[in-house]
Amino acid sequence: MEHTVVNLWPLLGVAVIIAGFALRAHPVLVVVAACFVTGFAAFLPVEQLLATLGTAFVKTRNLPLILLLPIAAIGLLERYGLREHAQASIARIRSATSGRLLIVYLAVRELSAAFGLTSLGGHASMVRPLVAPMAEGAAEVRYPNITMDMRYRIRAMSAATDNVGLFFGEDIFVAFGAIVLMQTILHGEGIDVDPLHMALWGIPTALCAFIIHAWRLYRLDAQLARSAA
């Protein structure tokens, strides 16, 4: 059996991205630097590297518009009291707590991602304007003297809930890019795996992630009670 030597030096681009974000450098500069490091490590000619960057730029030139329009719409909604209305709405539900609310959002986020609806949530479009204010509002009803540290913890747990639900939920979706990538790599190595079979094996992991994070959210209510006391 012939073994092909794989050049791992292009992975230096990943190290550049990690170092750049750790140093809080400008994201565009970090990405461009990582592209150049990867290209040079792969022995690409400078002309081909510049052409590749130019082609990628042309293909994604509408991306800023796609990102800025939703942010502008969300900003206008917040300007006219979206966060306040969300807090007032959840305050009317006496049985609601921060942990229970986030557990419900975790279930919805994970199930929707499992069906490929990954754009239904997100930090900018859902967590900041709706989920986090509602979780804070639920805490304010029970604990009017809630500290600022606990407010930050509620916001952090809201963002973490969105991350966990999306990350483990989309692994169940059969057309998810990572599953297709793994199936392609395994097929290239002579191992034929059904993508549906791979997606089904993501269900136990998603269930474990839901149980573990739901327990953390349950403990959040206890931490809020101790902080208020």
PDB file of C-alpha atoms in Angstrom:
ATOM      1  CA  MET A   1       0.000   0.000   0.000  1.00  0.00           C
ATOM      2  CA  GLU A   2       1.380   3.394  -0.987  1.00  0.00           C
ATOM      3  CA  HIS A   3       1.437   6.124   1.614  1.00  0.00           C
ATOM      4  CA  THR A   4       1.196   9.744   0.520  1.00  0.00           C
ATOM      5  CA  VAL A   5       3.185  12.265   2.530  1.00  0.00           C
ATOM      6  CA  VAL A   6       0.915  15.058   3.740  1.00  0.00           C
ATOM      7  CA  ASN A   7       2.353  18.565   4.045  1.00  0.00           C
ATOM      8  CA  LEU A   8       1.303  19.895   7.454  1.00  0.00           C
ATOM      9  CA  TRP A   9       3.109  23.219   7.196  1.00  0.00           C
ATOM     10  CA  PRO A  10       0.012  25.026   5.792  1.00  0.00           C
ATOM     11  CA  LEU A  11      -1.592  24.480   9.203  1.00  0.00           C
ATOM     12  CA  LEU A  12       0.604  27.331  10.414  1.00  0.00           C
ATOM     13  CA  GLY A  13      -2.193  29.584   9.186  1.00  0.00           C
ATOM     14  CA  VAL A  14      -4.371  28.255  12.004  1.00  0.00           C
ATOM     15  CA  ALA A  15      -1.664  29.202  14.518  1.00  0.00           C
ATOM     16  CA  VAL A  16      -1.559  32.706  13.046  1.00  0.00           C
ATOM     17  CA  ILE A  17      -5.327  33.064  13.488  1.00  0.00           C
ATOM     18  CA  ILE A  18      -5.153  31.867  17.107  1.00  0.00           C
ATOM     19  CA  ALA A  19      -2.244  34.191  17.913  1.00  0.00           C
ATOM     20  CA  GLY A  20      -3.883  37.138  16.158  1.00  0.00           C
ATOM     21  CA  PHE A  21      -7.166  36.834  18.008  1.00  0.00           C
ATOM     22  CA  ALA A  22      -5.333  36.223  21.296  1.00  0.00           C
ATOM     23  CA  LEU A  23      -3.441  39.487  20.747  1.00  0.00           C
ATOM     24  CA  ARG A  24      -6.717  41.225  19.823  1.00  0.00           C
ATOM     25  CA  ALA A  25      -5.400  42.246  16.419  1.00  0.00           C
ATOM     26  CA  HIS A  26      -7.717  43.474  13.670  1.00  0.00           C
ATOM     27  CA  PRO A  27      -9.671  40.457  12.304  1.00  0.00           C
ATOM     28  CA  VAL A  28      -9.155  41.401   8.643  1.00  0.00           C
ATOM     29  CA  LEU A  29      -5.394  41.714   9.103  1.00  0.00           C
ATOM     30  CA  VAL A  30      -5.285  38.401  10.962  1.00  0.00           C
ATOM     31  CA  VAL A  31      -7.175  36.570   8.213  1.00  0.00           C
ATOM     32  CA  VAL A  32      -5.056  38.080   5.433  1.00  0.00           C
ATOM     33  CA  ALA A  33      -1.841  37.242   7.302  1.00  0.00           C
ATOM     34  CA  ALA A  34      -3.063  33.667   7.840  1.00  0.00           C
ATOM     35  CA  CYS A  35      -3.817  33.374   4.109  1.00  0.00           C
ATOM     36  CA  PHE A  36      -0.307  34.499   3.177  1.00  0.00           C
ATOM     37  CA  VAL A  37       1.335  32.179   5.719  1.00  0.00           C
ATOM     38  CA  THR A  38      -0.745  29.236   4.481  1.00  0.00           C
ATOM     39  CA  GLY A  39       0.016  30.040   0.854  1.00  0.00           C
ATOM     40  CA  PHE A  40       3.757  30.372   1.395  1.00  0.00           C
ATOM     41  CA  ALA A  41       3.822  27.170   3.474  1.00  0.00           C
ATOM     42  CA  ALA A  42       2.046  25.383   0.608  1.00  0.00           C
ATOM     43  CA  PHE A  43       4.641  26.780  -1.880  1.00  0.00           C
ATOM     44  CA  LEU A  44       2.019  28.687  -3.859  1.00  0.00           C
ATOM     45  CA  PRO A  45       3.361  31.308  -6.266  1.00  0.00           C
ATOM     46  CA  VAL A  46       2.700  34.904  -5.229  1.00  0.00           C
ATOM     47  CA  GLU A  47       0.623  35.520  -8.349  1.00  0.00           C
ATOM     48  CA  GLN A  48      -1.627  32.522  -7.641  1.00  0.00           C
ATOM     49  CA  LEU A  49      -1.970  33.515  -3.988  1.00  0.00           C
ATOM     50  CA  LEU A  50      -3.034  37.058  -4.865  1.00  0.00           C
ATOM     51  CA  ALA A  51      -5.432  35.724  -7.498  1.00  0.00           C
ATOM     52  CA  THR A  52      -6.989  33.376  -4.937  1.00  0.00           C
ATOM     53  CA  LEU A  53      -7.460  36.222  -2.450  1.00  0.00           C
ATOM     54  CA  GLY A  54      -8.977  38.408  -5.141  1.00  0.00           C
ATOM     55  CA  THR A  55     -11.397  35.674  -6.224  1.00  0.00           C
ATOM     56  CA  ALA A  56     -12.488  35.102  -2.627  1.00  0.00           C
ATOM     57  CA  PHE A  57     -13.019  38.834  -2.154  1.00  0.00           C
ATOM     58  CA  VAL A  58     -15.183  39.092  -5.268  1.00  0.00           C
ATOM     59  CA  LYS A  59     -17.304  36.136  -4.179  1.00  0.00           C
ATOM     60  CA  THR A  60     -17.913  37.608  -0.705  1.00  0.00           C
ATOM     61  CA  ARG A  61     -18.193  41.301  -1.550  1.00  0.00           C
ATOM     62  CA  ASN A  62     -21.908  41.276  -0.660  1.00  0.00           C
ATOM     63  CA  LEU A  63     -21.197  39.717   2.749  1.00  0.00           C
ATOM     64  CA  PRO A  64     -20.852  43.061   4.608  1.00  0.00           C
ATOM     65  CA  LEU A  65     -24.246  44.130   3.263  1.00  0.00           C
ATOM     66  CA  ILE A  66     -25.812  40.850   4.418  1.00  0.00           C
ATOM     67  CA  LEU A  67     -24.340  41.346   7.889  1.00  0.00           C
ATOM     68  CA  LEU A  68     -24.974  45.076   8.266  1.00  0.00           C
ATOM     69  CA  LEU A  69     -28.652  45.091   7.271  1.00  0.00           C
ATOM     70  CA  PRO A  70     -29.809  42.761  10.097  1.00  0.00           C
ATOM     71  CA  ILE A  71     -27.621  44.640  12.596  1.00  0.00           C
ATOM     72  CA  ALA A  72     -29.192  47.947  11.534  1.00  0.00           C
ATOM     73  CA  ALA A  73     -32.697  46.483  11.871  1.00  0.00           C
ATOM     74  CA  ILE A  74     -31.925  45.063  15.318  1.00  0.00           C
ATOM     75  CA  GLY A  75     -30.417  48.396  16.353  1.00  0.00           C
ATOM     76  CA  LEU A  76     -33.612  50.212  15.391  1.00  0.00           C
ATOM     77  CA  LEU A  77     -35.708  47.698  17.318  1.00  0.00           C
ATOM     78  CA  GLU A  78     -33.555  48.175  20.400  1.00  0.00           C
ATOM     79  CA  ARG A  79     -33.761  51.940  19.958  1.00  0.00           C
ATOM     80  CA  TYR A  80     -37.540  51.718  20.241  1.00  0.00           C
ATOM     81  CA  GLY A  81     -37.570  49.501  23.320  1.00  0.00           C
ATOM     82  CA  LEU A  82     -37.242  45.878  22.203  1.00  0.00           C
ATOM     83  CA  ARG A  83     -35.166  44.930  25.254  1.00  0.00           C
ATOM     84  CA  GLU A  84     -37.528  46.691  27.658  1.00  0.00           C
ATOM     85  CA  HIS A  85     -40.592  45.011  26.125  1.00  0.00           C
ATOM     86  CA  ALA A  86     -38.878  41.611  26.350  1.00  0.00           C
ATOM     87  CA  GLN A  87     -38.103  42.150  30.043  1.00  0.00           C
ATOM     88  CA  ALA A  88     -41.633  43.349  30.764  1.00  0.00           C
ATOM     89  CA  SER A  89     -43.171  40.368  28.967  1.00  0.00           C
ATOM     90  CA  ILE A  90     -41.194  37.763  30.877  1.00  0.00           C
ATOM     91  CA  ALA A  91     -41.839  39.590  34.165  1.00  0.00           C
ATOM     92  CA  ARG A  92     -45.544  38.762  33.834  1.00  0.00           C
ATOM     93  CA  ILE A  93     -44.778  35.021  34.007  1.00  0.00           C
ATOM     94  CA  ARG A  94     -44.324  34.425  37.723  1.00  0.00           C
ATOM     95  CA  SER A  95     -43.047  30.868  37.365  1.00  0.00           C
ATOM     96  CA  ALA A  96     -40.270  31.893  34.963  1.00  0.00           C
ATOM     97  CA  THR A  97     -36.662  31.907  36.147  1.00  0.00           C
ATOM     98  CA  SER A  98     -33.449  32.657  34.315  1.00  0.00           C
ATOM     99  CA  GLY A  99     -32.437  29.002  34.311  1.00  0.00           C
ATOM    100  CA  ARG A 100     -35.806  27.683  33.138  1.00  0.00           C
ATOM    101  CA  LEU A 101     -36.015  30.258  30.363  1.00  0.00           C
ATOM    102  CA  LEU A 102     -32.547  29.401  29.085  1.00  0.00           C
ATOM    103  CA  ILE A 103     -33.274  25.661  29.263  1.00  0.00           C
ATOM    104  CA  VAL A 104     -36.284  26.208  26.999  1.00  0.00           C
ATOM    105  CA  TYR A 105     -34.166  28.270  24.611  1.00  0.00           C
ATOM    106  CA  LEU A 106     -31.479  25.561  24.651  1.00  0.00           C
ATOM    107  CA  ALA A 107     -34.041  22.939  23.602  1.00  0.00           C
ATOM    108  CA  VAL A 108     -35.471  25.151  20.848  1.00  0.00           C
ATOM    109  CA  ARG A 109     -32.024  26.110  19.566  1.00  0.00           C
ATOM    110  CA  GLU A 110     -30.758  22.537  19.502  1.00  0.00           C
ATOM    111  CA  LEU A 111     -33.876  21.139  17.822  1.00  0.00           C
ATOM    112  CA  SER A 112     -33.986  23.863  15.178  1.00  0.00           C
ATOM    113  CA  ALA A 113     -30.282  23.380  14.409  1.00  0.00           C
ATOM    114  CA  ALA A 114     -30.879  19.629  14.105  1.00  0.00           C
ATOM    115  CA  PHE A 115     -33.307  20.393  11.255  1.00  0.00           C
ATOM    116  CA  GLY A 116     -30.825  22.732   9.561  1.00  0.00           C
ATOM    117  CA  LEU A 117     -32.432  25.989  10.770  1.00  0.00           C
ATOM    118  CA  THR A 118     -29.197  27.424  12.126  1.00  0.00           C
ATOM    119  CA  SER A 119     -30.088  31.051  11.394  1.00  0.00           C
ATOM    120  CA  LEU A 120     -33.041  31.163  13.794  1.00  0.00           C
ATOM    121  CA  GLY A 121     -30.771  32.155  16.693  1.00  0.00           C
ATOM    122  CA  GLY A 122     -27.475  33.927  17.098  1.00  0.00           C
ATOM    123  CA  HIS A 123     -25.800  36.336  19.483  1.00  0.00           C
ATOM    124  CA  ALA A 124     -26.562  39.510  17.555  1.00  0.00           C
ATOM    125  CA  SER A 125     -30.029  38.619  16.311  1.00  0.00           C
ATOM    126  CA  MET A 126     -31.485  36.723  19.269  1.00  0.00           C
ATOM    127  CA  VAL A 127     -29.336  36.586  22.416  1.00  0.00           C
ATOM    128  CA  ARG A 128     -28.546  40.272  22.910  1.00  0.00           C
ATOM    129  CA  PRO A 129     -31.929  41.802  22.011  1.00  0.00           C
ATOM    130  CA  LEU A 130     -34.249  39.082  23.392  1.00  0.00           C
ATOM    131  CA  VAL A 131     -32.855  36.093  25.292  1.00  0.00           C
ATOM    132  CA  ALA A 132     -30.461  37.889  27.649  1.00  0.00           C
ATOM    133  CA  PRO A 133     -32.917  40.705  28.540  1.00  0.00           C
ATOM    134  CA  MET A 134     -35.669  38.166  29.216  1.00  0.00           C
ATOM    135  CA  ALA A 135     -33.349  36.122  31.443  1.00  0.00           C
ATOM    136  CA  GLU A 136     -32.392  39.289  33.321  1.00  0.00           C
ATOM    137  CA  GLY A 137     -36.024  40.300  33.622  1.00  0.00           C
ATOM    138  CA  ALA A 138     -36.932  36.928  35.116  1.00  0.00           C
ATOM    139  CA  ALA A 139     -34.137  37.351  37.672  1.00  0.00           C
ATOM    140  CA  GLU A 140     -35.189  40.914  38.540  1.00  0.00           C
ATOM    141  CA  VAL A 141     -38.710  39.808  39.409  1.00  0.00           C
ATOM    142  CA  ARG A 142     -37.446  37.352  42.019  1.00  0.00           C
ATOM    143  CA  TYR A 143     -34.356  39.249  43.144  1.00  0.00           C
ATOM    144  CA  PRO A 144     -34.739  43.043  42.809  1.00  0.00           C
ATOM    145  CA  ASN A 145     -31.300  43.597  44.368  1.00  0.00           C
ATOM    146  CA  ILE A 146     -29.445  41.466  41.825  1.00  0.00           C
ATOM    147  CA  THR A 147     -25.781  42.458  41.514  1.00  0.00           C
ATOM    148  CA  MET A 148     -24.049  43.560  38.341  1.00  0.00           C
ATOM    149  CA  ASP A 149     -21.756  40.528  38.499  1.00  0.00           C
ATOM    150  CA  MET A 150     -24.754  38.211  38.322  1.00  0.00           C
ATOM    151  CA  ARG A 151     -26.164  40.236  35.431  1.00  0.00           C
ATOM    152  CA  TYR A 152     -22.958  39.620  33.524  1.00  0.00           C
ATOM    153  CA  ARG A 153     -23.143  35.931  34.418  1.00  0.00           C
ATOM    154  CA  ILE A 154     -26.715  35.709  33.093  1.00  0.00           C
ATOM    155  CA  ARG A 155     -25.626  37.347  29.836  1.00  0.00           C
ATOM    156  CA  ALA A 156     -22.653  35.000  29.539  1.00  0.00           C
ATOM    157  CA  MET A 157     -24.836  31.946  30.149  1.00  0.00           C
ATOM    158  CA  SER A 158     -27.306  33.207  27.546  1.00  0.00           C
ATOM    159  CA  ALA A 159     -24.536  33.405  24.950  1.00  0.00           C
ATOM    160  CA  ALA A 160     -23.169  29.998  26.017  1.00  0.00           C
ATOM    161  CA  THR A 161     -26.631  28.460  25.681  1.00  0.00           C
ATOM    162  CA  ASP A 162     -26.854  29.632  22.083  1.00  0.00           C
ATOM    163  CA  ASN A 163     -23.386  28.242  21.363  1.00  0.00           C
ATOM    164  CA  VAL A 164     -24.085  24.834  22.895  1.00  0.00           C
ATOM    165  CA  GLY A 165     -27.463  24.462  21.199  1.00  0.00           C
ATOM    166  CA  LEU A 166     -26.110  25.379  17.772  1.00  0.00           C
ATOM    167  CA  PHE A 167     -22.836  23.436  17.979  1.00  0.00           C
ATOM    168  CA  PHE A 168     -24.297  20.117  19.078  1.00  0.00           C
ATOM    169  CA  GLY A 169     -27.624  20.461  17.291  1.00  0.00           C
ATOM    170  CA  GLU A 170     -26.235  21.022  13.810  1.00  0.00           C
ATOM    171  CA  ASP A 171     -24.162  17.824  14.088  1.00  0.00           C
ATOM    172  CA  ILE A 172     -27.429  15.889  13.756  1.00  0.00           C
ATOM    173  CA  PHE A 173     -28.332  17.582  10.465  1.00  0.00           C
ATOM    174  CA  VAL A 174     -27.347  15.200   7.669  1.00  0.00           C
ATOM    175  CA  ALA A 175     -26.456  18.007   5.241  1.00  0.00           C
ATOM    176  CA  PHE A 176     -24.229  19.827   7.745  1.00  0.00           C
ATOM    177  CA  GLY A 177     -20.905  20.836   6.190  1.00  0.00           C
ATOM    178  CA  ALA A 178     -18.776  19.051   8.792  1.00  0.00           C
ATOM    179  CA  ILE A 179     -20.552  15.747   8.170  1.00  0.00           C
ATOM    180  CA  VAL A 180     -20.123  16.106   4.426  1.00  0.00           C
ATOM    181  CA  LEU A 181     -16.448  16.955   4.932  1.00  0.00           C
ATOM    182  CA  MET A 182     -15.830  13.932   7.169  1.00  0.00           C
ATOM    183  CA  GLN A 183     -17.651  11.653   4.740  1.00  0.00           C
ATOM    184  CA  THR A 184     -15.544  12.975   1.845  1.00  0.00           C
ATOM    185  CA  ILE A 185     -12.266  12.516   3.739  1.00  0.00           C
ATOM    186  CA  LEU A 186     -13.169   9.000   4.846  1.00  0.00           C
ATOM    187  CA  HIS A 187     -14.242   8.114   1.305  1.00  0.00           C
ATOM    188  CA  GLY A 188     -10.864   9.313   0.037  1.00  0.00           C
ATOM    189  CA  GLU A 189      -9.188   6.945   2.495  1.00  0.00           C
ATOM    190  CA  GLY A 190     -11.261   4.033   1.240  1.00  0.00           C
ATOM    191  CA  ILE A 191     -13.790   4.051   4.095  1.00  0.00           C
ATOM    192  CA  ASP A 192     -17.381   4.381   2.932  1.00  0.00           C
ATOM    193  CA  VAL A 193     -19.661   5.800   5.611  1.00  0.00           C
ATOM    194  CA  ASP A 194     -23.276   6.807   5.167  1.00  0.00           C
ATOM    195  CA  PRO A 195     -23.772  10.495   6.126  1.00  0.00           C
ATOM    196  CA  LEU A 196     -27.111   9.588   7.712  1.00  0.00           C
ATOM    197  CA  HIS A 197     -25.338   7.056   9.917  1.00  0.00           C
ATOM    198  CA  MET A 198     -22.833   9.710  10.995  1.00  0.00           C
ATOM    199  CA  ALA A 199     -25.629  12.176  11.777  1.00  0.00           C
ATOM    200  CA  LEU A 200     -27.457   9.591  13.898  1.00  0.00           C
ATOM    201  CA  TRP A 201     -24.320   9.107  15.998  1.00  0.00           C
ATOM    202  CA  GLY A 202     -24.488  12.814  16.797  1.00  0.00           C
ATOM    203  CA  ILE A 203     -27.757  12.328  18.701  1.00  0.00           C
ATOM    204  CA  PRO A 204     -26.216  10.796  21.886  1.00  0.00           C
ATOM    205  CA  THR A 205     -23.657  13.610  22.015  1.00  0.00           C
ATOM    206  CA  ALA A 206     -26.379  16.237  21.571  1.00  0.00           C
ATOM    207  CA  LEU A 207     -28.468  14.663  24.349  1.00  0.00           C
ATOM    208  CA  CYS A 208     -25.485  14.597  26.714  1.00  0.00           C
ATOM    209  CA  ALA A 209     -24.694  18.227  25.896  1.00  0.00           C
ATOM    210  CA  PHE A 210     -28.304  19.203  26.592  1.00  0.00           C
ATOM    211  CA  ILE A 211     -28.355  17.405  29.959  1.00  0.00           C
ATOM    212  CA  ILE A 212     -25.017  18.822  31.095  1.00  0.00           C
ATOM    213  CA  HIS A 213     -25.765  22.410  30.101  1.00  0.00           C
ATOM    214  CA  ALA A 214     -29.324  22.208  31.448  1.00  0.00           C
ATOM    215  CA  TRP A 215     -27.830  21.189  34.802  1.00  0.00           C
ATOM    216  CA  ARG A 216     -25.551  24.228  34.660  1.00  0.00           C
ATOM    217  CA  LEU A 217     -28.561  26.439  33.981  1.00  0.00           C
ATOM    218  CA  TYR A 218     -30.432  24.831  36.873  1.00  0.00           C
ATOM    219  CA  ARG A 219     -27.504  25.686  39.130  1.00  0.00           C
ATOM    220  CA  LEU A 220     -27.614  29.266  37.823  1.00  0.00           C
ATOM    221  CA  ASP A 221     -30.917  29.800  39.645  1.00  0.00           C
ATOM    222  CA  ALA A 222     -29.341  28.574  42.872  1.00  0.00           C
ATOM    223  CA  GLN A 223     -26.403  30.908  42.399  1.00  0.00           C
ATOM    224  CA  LEU A 224     -28.758  33.831  41.856  1.00  0.00           C
ATOM    225  CA  ALA A 225     -30.615  32.979  45.054  1.00  0.00           C
ATOM    226  CA  ARG A 226     -27.388  32.815  47.048  1.00  0.00           C
ATOM    227  CA  SER A 227     -26.158  36.096  45.574  1.00  0.00           C
ATOM    228  CA  ALA A 228     -29.414  37.865  46.429  1.00  0.00           C
ATOM    229  CA  ALA A 229     -29.342  36.497  49.966  1.00  0.00           C
TER     230      ALA A 229
END
